[in-house]
Short mmCIF file of C-alpha atoms in Angstrom, two decimals:
data_model
loop_
_atom_site.label_atom_id
_atom_site.label_comp_id
_atom_site.label_asym_id
_atom_site.label_seq_id
_atom_site.Cartn_x
_atom_site.Cartn_y
_atom_site.Cartn_z
CA UNK X 444 159.21 60.62 88.01
CA UNK X 445 161.61 61.43 90.78
CA UNK X 446 165.29 61.41 89.91
CA UNK X 447 168.74 62.35 91.13
CA UNK X 448 171.57 63.72 89.06
CA UNK X 449 175.10 63.88 90.40
CA UNK X 450 178.36 64.95 88.90
CA UNK X 451 180.15 62.34 86.90
CA UNK X 452 183.44 61.08 88.10
CA UNK X 453 185.92 59.94 88.58
CA UNK X 454 187.23 62.67 90.87
CA UNK X 455 190.87 62.55 91.84
CA UNK X 456 192.22 64.82 94.57
CA UNK X 457 195.34 65.19 96.64
CA UNK X 458 195.13 64.68 100.39
CA UNK X 459 193.88 67.77 102.25
CA UNK X 460 192.18 69.18 99.16
CA UNK X 461 188.66 70.60 99.24
CA UNK X 462 185.90 68.30 97.93
CA UNK X 463 182.60 69.18 96.29
CA UNK X 464 180.34 66.62 94.63
CA UNK X 465 177.31 68.18 93.05
CA UNK X 466 173.85 66.67 93.38
CA UNK X 467 170.52 67.95 92.07
CA UNK X 468 167.16 66.30 92.25
CA UNK X 469 163.72 66.30 90.68
CA UNK X 470 160.84 65.33 92.89
CA UNK X 471 157.27 66.20 93.77
CA UNK X 472 156.56 67.18 97.33
CA UNK X 473 159.24 67.17 99.98
CA UNK X 474 161.65 64.26 99.72
CA UNK X 475 164.30 63.39 102.22
CA UNK X 476 167.83 63.60 100.87
CA UNK X 477 170.82 61.38 101.62
CA UNK X 478 174.43 60.79 100.81
CA UNK X 479 175.64 57.21 100.96
CA UNK X 480 179.22 55.98 100.59
CA UNK X 481 180.35 52.60 99.22
CA UNK X 482 183.80 51.25 99.95
CA UNK X 483 185.23 48.51 97.72
CA UNK X 484 183.54 45.15 98.26
CA UNK X 485 180.96 46.53 100.65
CA UNK X 486 177.37 47.69 100.65
CA UNK X 487 176.29 51.30 101.02
CA UNK X 488 176.69 53.13 104.28
CA UNK X 489 174.62 56.16 105.18
CA UNK X 490 176.94 59.17 105.37
CA UNK X 491 174.47 61.96 106.14
CA UNK X 492 170.89 63.00 105.63
CA UNK X 493 168.55 66.00 105.60
CA UNK X 494 164.79 65.75 105.85
CA UNK X 495 163.61 69.30 105.15
CA UNK X 496 164.62 72.46 103.40
CA UNK X 497 167.67 74.31 104.82
CA UNK X 498 168.63 71.28 106.97
CA UNK X 499 172.34 70.63 107.02
CA UNK X 500 173.49 67.04 107.36
CA UNK X 501 177.02 66.40 108.60
CA UNK X 502 179.21 63.47 109.50
CA UNK X 503 182.94 62.67 109.52
CA UNK X 504 183.76 66.15 108.22
CA UNK X 505 181.34 65.90 105.30
CA UNK X 506 178.45 68.35 104.99
CA UNK X 507 175.49 68.88 102.66
CA UNK X 508 172.66 71.43 102.84
CA UNK X 509 169.14 70.78 101.53
CA UNK X 510 168.48 73.65 99.15
CA UNK X 511 164.90 73.54 97.91
CA UNK X 512 165.21 76.69 95.85
CA UNK X 513 167.94 75.15 93.73
CA UNK X 514 166.85 71.51 94.29
CA UNK X 515 170.37 70.66 95.30
CA UNK X 516 172.23 68.72 98.00
CA UNK X 517 175.92 69.15 97.25
CA UNK X 518 178.41 67.19 99.29
CA UNK X 519 181.45 69.04 100.66
CA UNK X 520 184.50 68.30 102.79
CA UNK X 521 187.16 70.79 103.67
CA UNK X 522 190.14 68.44 103.74
CA UNK X 523 189.91 64.97 102.25
CA UNK X 524 191.98 61.96 103.39
CA UNK X 525 193.16 58.87 101.51
CA UNK X 526 190.62 56.85 103.53
CA UNK X 527 187.80 58.88 101.93
CA UNK X 528 188.44 57.13 98.62
CA UNK X 529 185.12 55.47 97.74
CA UNK X 530 182.04 55.85 95.61
CA UNK X 531 179.53 58.44 96.82
CA UNK X 532 175.83 58.25 96.02
CA UNK X 533 173.28 61.00 96.35
CA UNK X 534 169.77 59.73 96.97
CA UNK X 535 166.29 60.87 97.67
CA UNK X 536 163.40 59.15 99.38
CA UNK X 537 159.89 60.21 98.38
CA UNK X 538 157.99 56.97 98.99
CA UNK X 539 160.82 54.97 97.46
CA UNK X 540 164.56 55.42 97.16
CA UNK X 541 166.15 56.89 94.02
CA UNK X 542 169.91 56.99 93.68
CA UNK X 543 172.25 59.01 91.55
CA UNK X 544 174.77 57.22 89.34
CA UNK X 545 177.54 57.53 91.93
CA UNK X 546 180.79 59.47 91.90
CA UNK X 547 184.07 57.64 92.41
CA UNK X 548 186.53 59.65 94.52
CA UNK X 549 190.20 58.78 94.68
CA UNK X 550 192.40 60.65 97.12
CA UNK X 551 196.14 60.45 96.56
CA UNK X 552 198.71 60.97 99.33
CA UNK O 143 173.41 45.08 117.10
CA UNK O 144 174.08 42.94 114.04
CA UNK O 145 173.81 44.65 110.68
CA UNK O 146 171.96 43.54 107.61
CA UNK O 147 173.16 40.09 106.57
CA UNK O 148 172.94 38.82 103.02
CA UNK O 149 173.69 35.28 101.93
CA UNK O 150 175.41 34.02 99.98
CA UNK O 151 178.10 36.62 99.26
CA UNK O 152 178.94 35.17 95.86
CA UNK O 153 176.98 33.01 93.49
CA UNK O 154 177.66 31.64 89.99
CA UNK O 155 174.81 30.37 87.87
CA UNK O 156 174.17 29.59 84.23
CA UNK O 157 171.54 30.98 81.90
CA UNK O 158 168.08 29.56 82.41
CA UNK O 159 168.63 28.57 86.03
CA UNK O 160 166.90 30.23 88.94
CA UNK O 161 168.37 31.68 92.12
CA UNK O 162 167.22 32.65 95.61
CA UNK O 163 169.01 35.30 97.65
CA UNK O 164 168.45 35.83 101.34
CA UNK O 165 168.44 38.91 103.52
CA UNK O 166 168.19 39.19 107.32
CA UNK O 167 167.43 42.75 108.38
CA UNK O 168 168.61 44.49 111.51
CA UNK O 169 166.68 43.29 114.51
CA UNK O 170 163.49 45.28 114.92
CA UNK O 171 163.46 46.55 111.33
CA UNK O 172 160.28 45.66 109.49
CA UNK O 173 161.01 47.10 106.05
CA UNK O 174 163.31 45.33 103.57
CA UNK O 175 164.17 46.71 100.15
CA UNK O 176 166.12 45.13 97.34
CA UNK O 177 168.32 46.83 94.76
CA UNK O 178 170.29 45.74 91.72
CA UNK O 179 173.65 47.44 91.15
CA UNK O 180 175.46 47.18 87.80
CA UNK O 181 178.20 49.34 86.27
CA UNK O 182 175.94 50.37 83.37
CA UNK O 183 172.64 51.03 85.16
CA UNK O 184 173.83 51.97 88.62
CA UNK O 185 171.57 51.26 91.62
CA UNK O 186 168.03 50.33 90.67
CA UNK O 187 165.17 49.71 93.05
CA UNK O 188 163.61 46.27 92.77
CA UNK O 189 160.98 46.13 95.50
CA UNK O 190 160.19 46.86 99.14
CA UNK O 191 158.48 44.63 101.66
CA UNK O 192 156.90 45.76 104.91
CA UNK O 193 155.19 43.43 107.34
CA UNK O 194 155.18 40.61 104.78
CA UNK O 195 153.50 42.73 102.09
CA UNK O 196 155.06 44.10 98.96
CA UNK O 197 154.68 47.82 99.31
CA UNK O 198 156.49 49.09 96.27
CA UNK O 199 157.91 47.67 93.08
CA UNK O 200 160.48 48.97 90.61
CA UNK O 201 160.50 48.51 86.88
CA UNK O 202 161.78 44.94 86.57
CA UNK O 203 160.25 41.95 84.76
CA UNK O 204 158.17 39.36 86.53
CA UNK O 205 161.15 37.00 86.64
CA UNK O 206 162.20 39.00 89.69
CA UNK O 207 160.08 38.27 92.74
CA UNK O 208 160.41 38.39 96.48
CA UNK O 209 158.76 37.67 99.75
CA UNK O 210 159.08 38.50 103.40
CA UNK O 211 158.56 36.23 106.34
CA UNK O 212 156.95 36.95 109.72
CA UNK O 213 160.41 37.47 111.26
CA UNK O 214 161.09 40.17 108.60
CA UNK O 215 163.68 38.07 106.81
CA UNK O 216 163.32 38.41 103.08
CA UNK O 217 164.18 36.35 100.02
CA UNK O 218 164.51 37.43 96.42
CA UNK O 219 164.09 35.01 93.56
CA UNK O 220 165.15 35.40 89.96
CA UNK O 221 163.93 32.80 87.49
CA UNK O 222 165.16 31.95 83.99
CA UNK O 223 168.42 33.77 84.53
CA UNK O 224 169.86 35.91 81.76
CA UNK O 225 173.42 37.14 81.27
CA UNK O 226 172.24 40.66 82.01
CA UNK O 227 171.17 39.63 85.49
CA UNK O 228 174.83 39.55 86.54
CA UNK O 229 175.01 42.19 89.23
CA UNK O 230 175.49 43.00 92.87
CA UNK O 231 172.16 42.60 94.65
CA UNK O 232 171.82 44.75 97.74
CA UNK O 233 169.31 44.47 100.52
CA UNK O 234 168.49 47.32 102.87
CA UNK O 235 166.34 47.51 105.96
CA UNK O 236 164.68 50.32 107.91
CA UNK O 237 162.57 50.44 111.02
CA UNK O 238 159.39 51.56 109.36
CA UNK O 239 158.25 51.93 105.82
CA UNK O 240 160.95 53.41 103.63
CA UNK O 241 159.60 56.95 103.66
CA UNK O 242 162.03 59.46 105.08
CA UNK O 243 163.90 56.92 107.11
CA UNK O 244 167.47 56.07 106.20
CA UNK O 245 168.13 52.56 105.04
CA UNK O 246 170.85 50.26 106.30
CA UNK O 247 172.52 48.17 103.60
CA UNK O 248 174.05 44.72 103.64
CA UNK O 249 177.26 43.93 101.78
CA UNK O 250 175.36 42.39 98.91
CA UNK O 251 175.32 39.19 96.95
CA UNK O 252 177.39 39.21 93.78
CA UNK O 253 175.63 37.08 91.18
CA UNK O 254 177.51 36.03 88.06
CA UNK O 255 175.72 34.38 85.17
CA UNK O 256 177.79 32.25 82.79
#
């Protein structure tokens, strides 16, 4: 069945460092891909999405490109802030949602 | 526009009891999905309802059930609670069927089983 694999955390970075969280997927057909973020004590919030190959989703300085050839959707940000500390989930939707295990990011001042 | 509202936020039950959780989707959204989140298993899909019909179901036992009302509000019921049912239960809504549309999540109901 469809599945999402993302890099295990936790990831700890200093403020202004470059962030990459890897995500690869397995799916039939052409799923939509998403990154969600979960802050402590809250539900998931949609961060960005891409619905077809080569689409780039972007929001709040985060970017991810839908790479069908490598079945990947890696999340990147050029300069992280303390406020970016959260758990990040990669997900696909191909008739139903499948989530990766989540990657906890901690950004230190 | 109000977001997805889940009630209650916290719940404590004992083994063998049953529980009902409620979810009010964003106004105009007709699809409601439920997820279980635990540290060990991560986020797992329970089921999706669209226009009062269960459209999709995850791999959970029959003790987990749900329904959707004509106003799109949804309830999830878990019977004969087990310790392993302790989790954060998240509800998400979308305008149409959860195909390629993003879902909007509530803050969840944290269920603790003693």
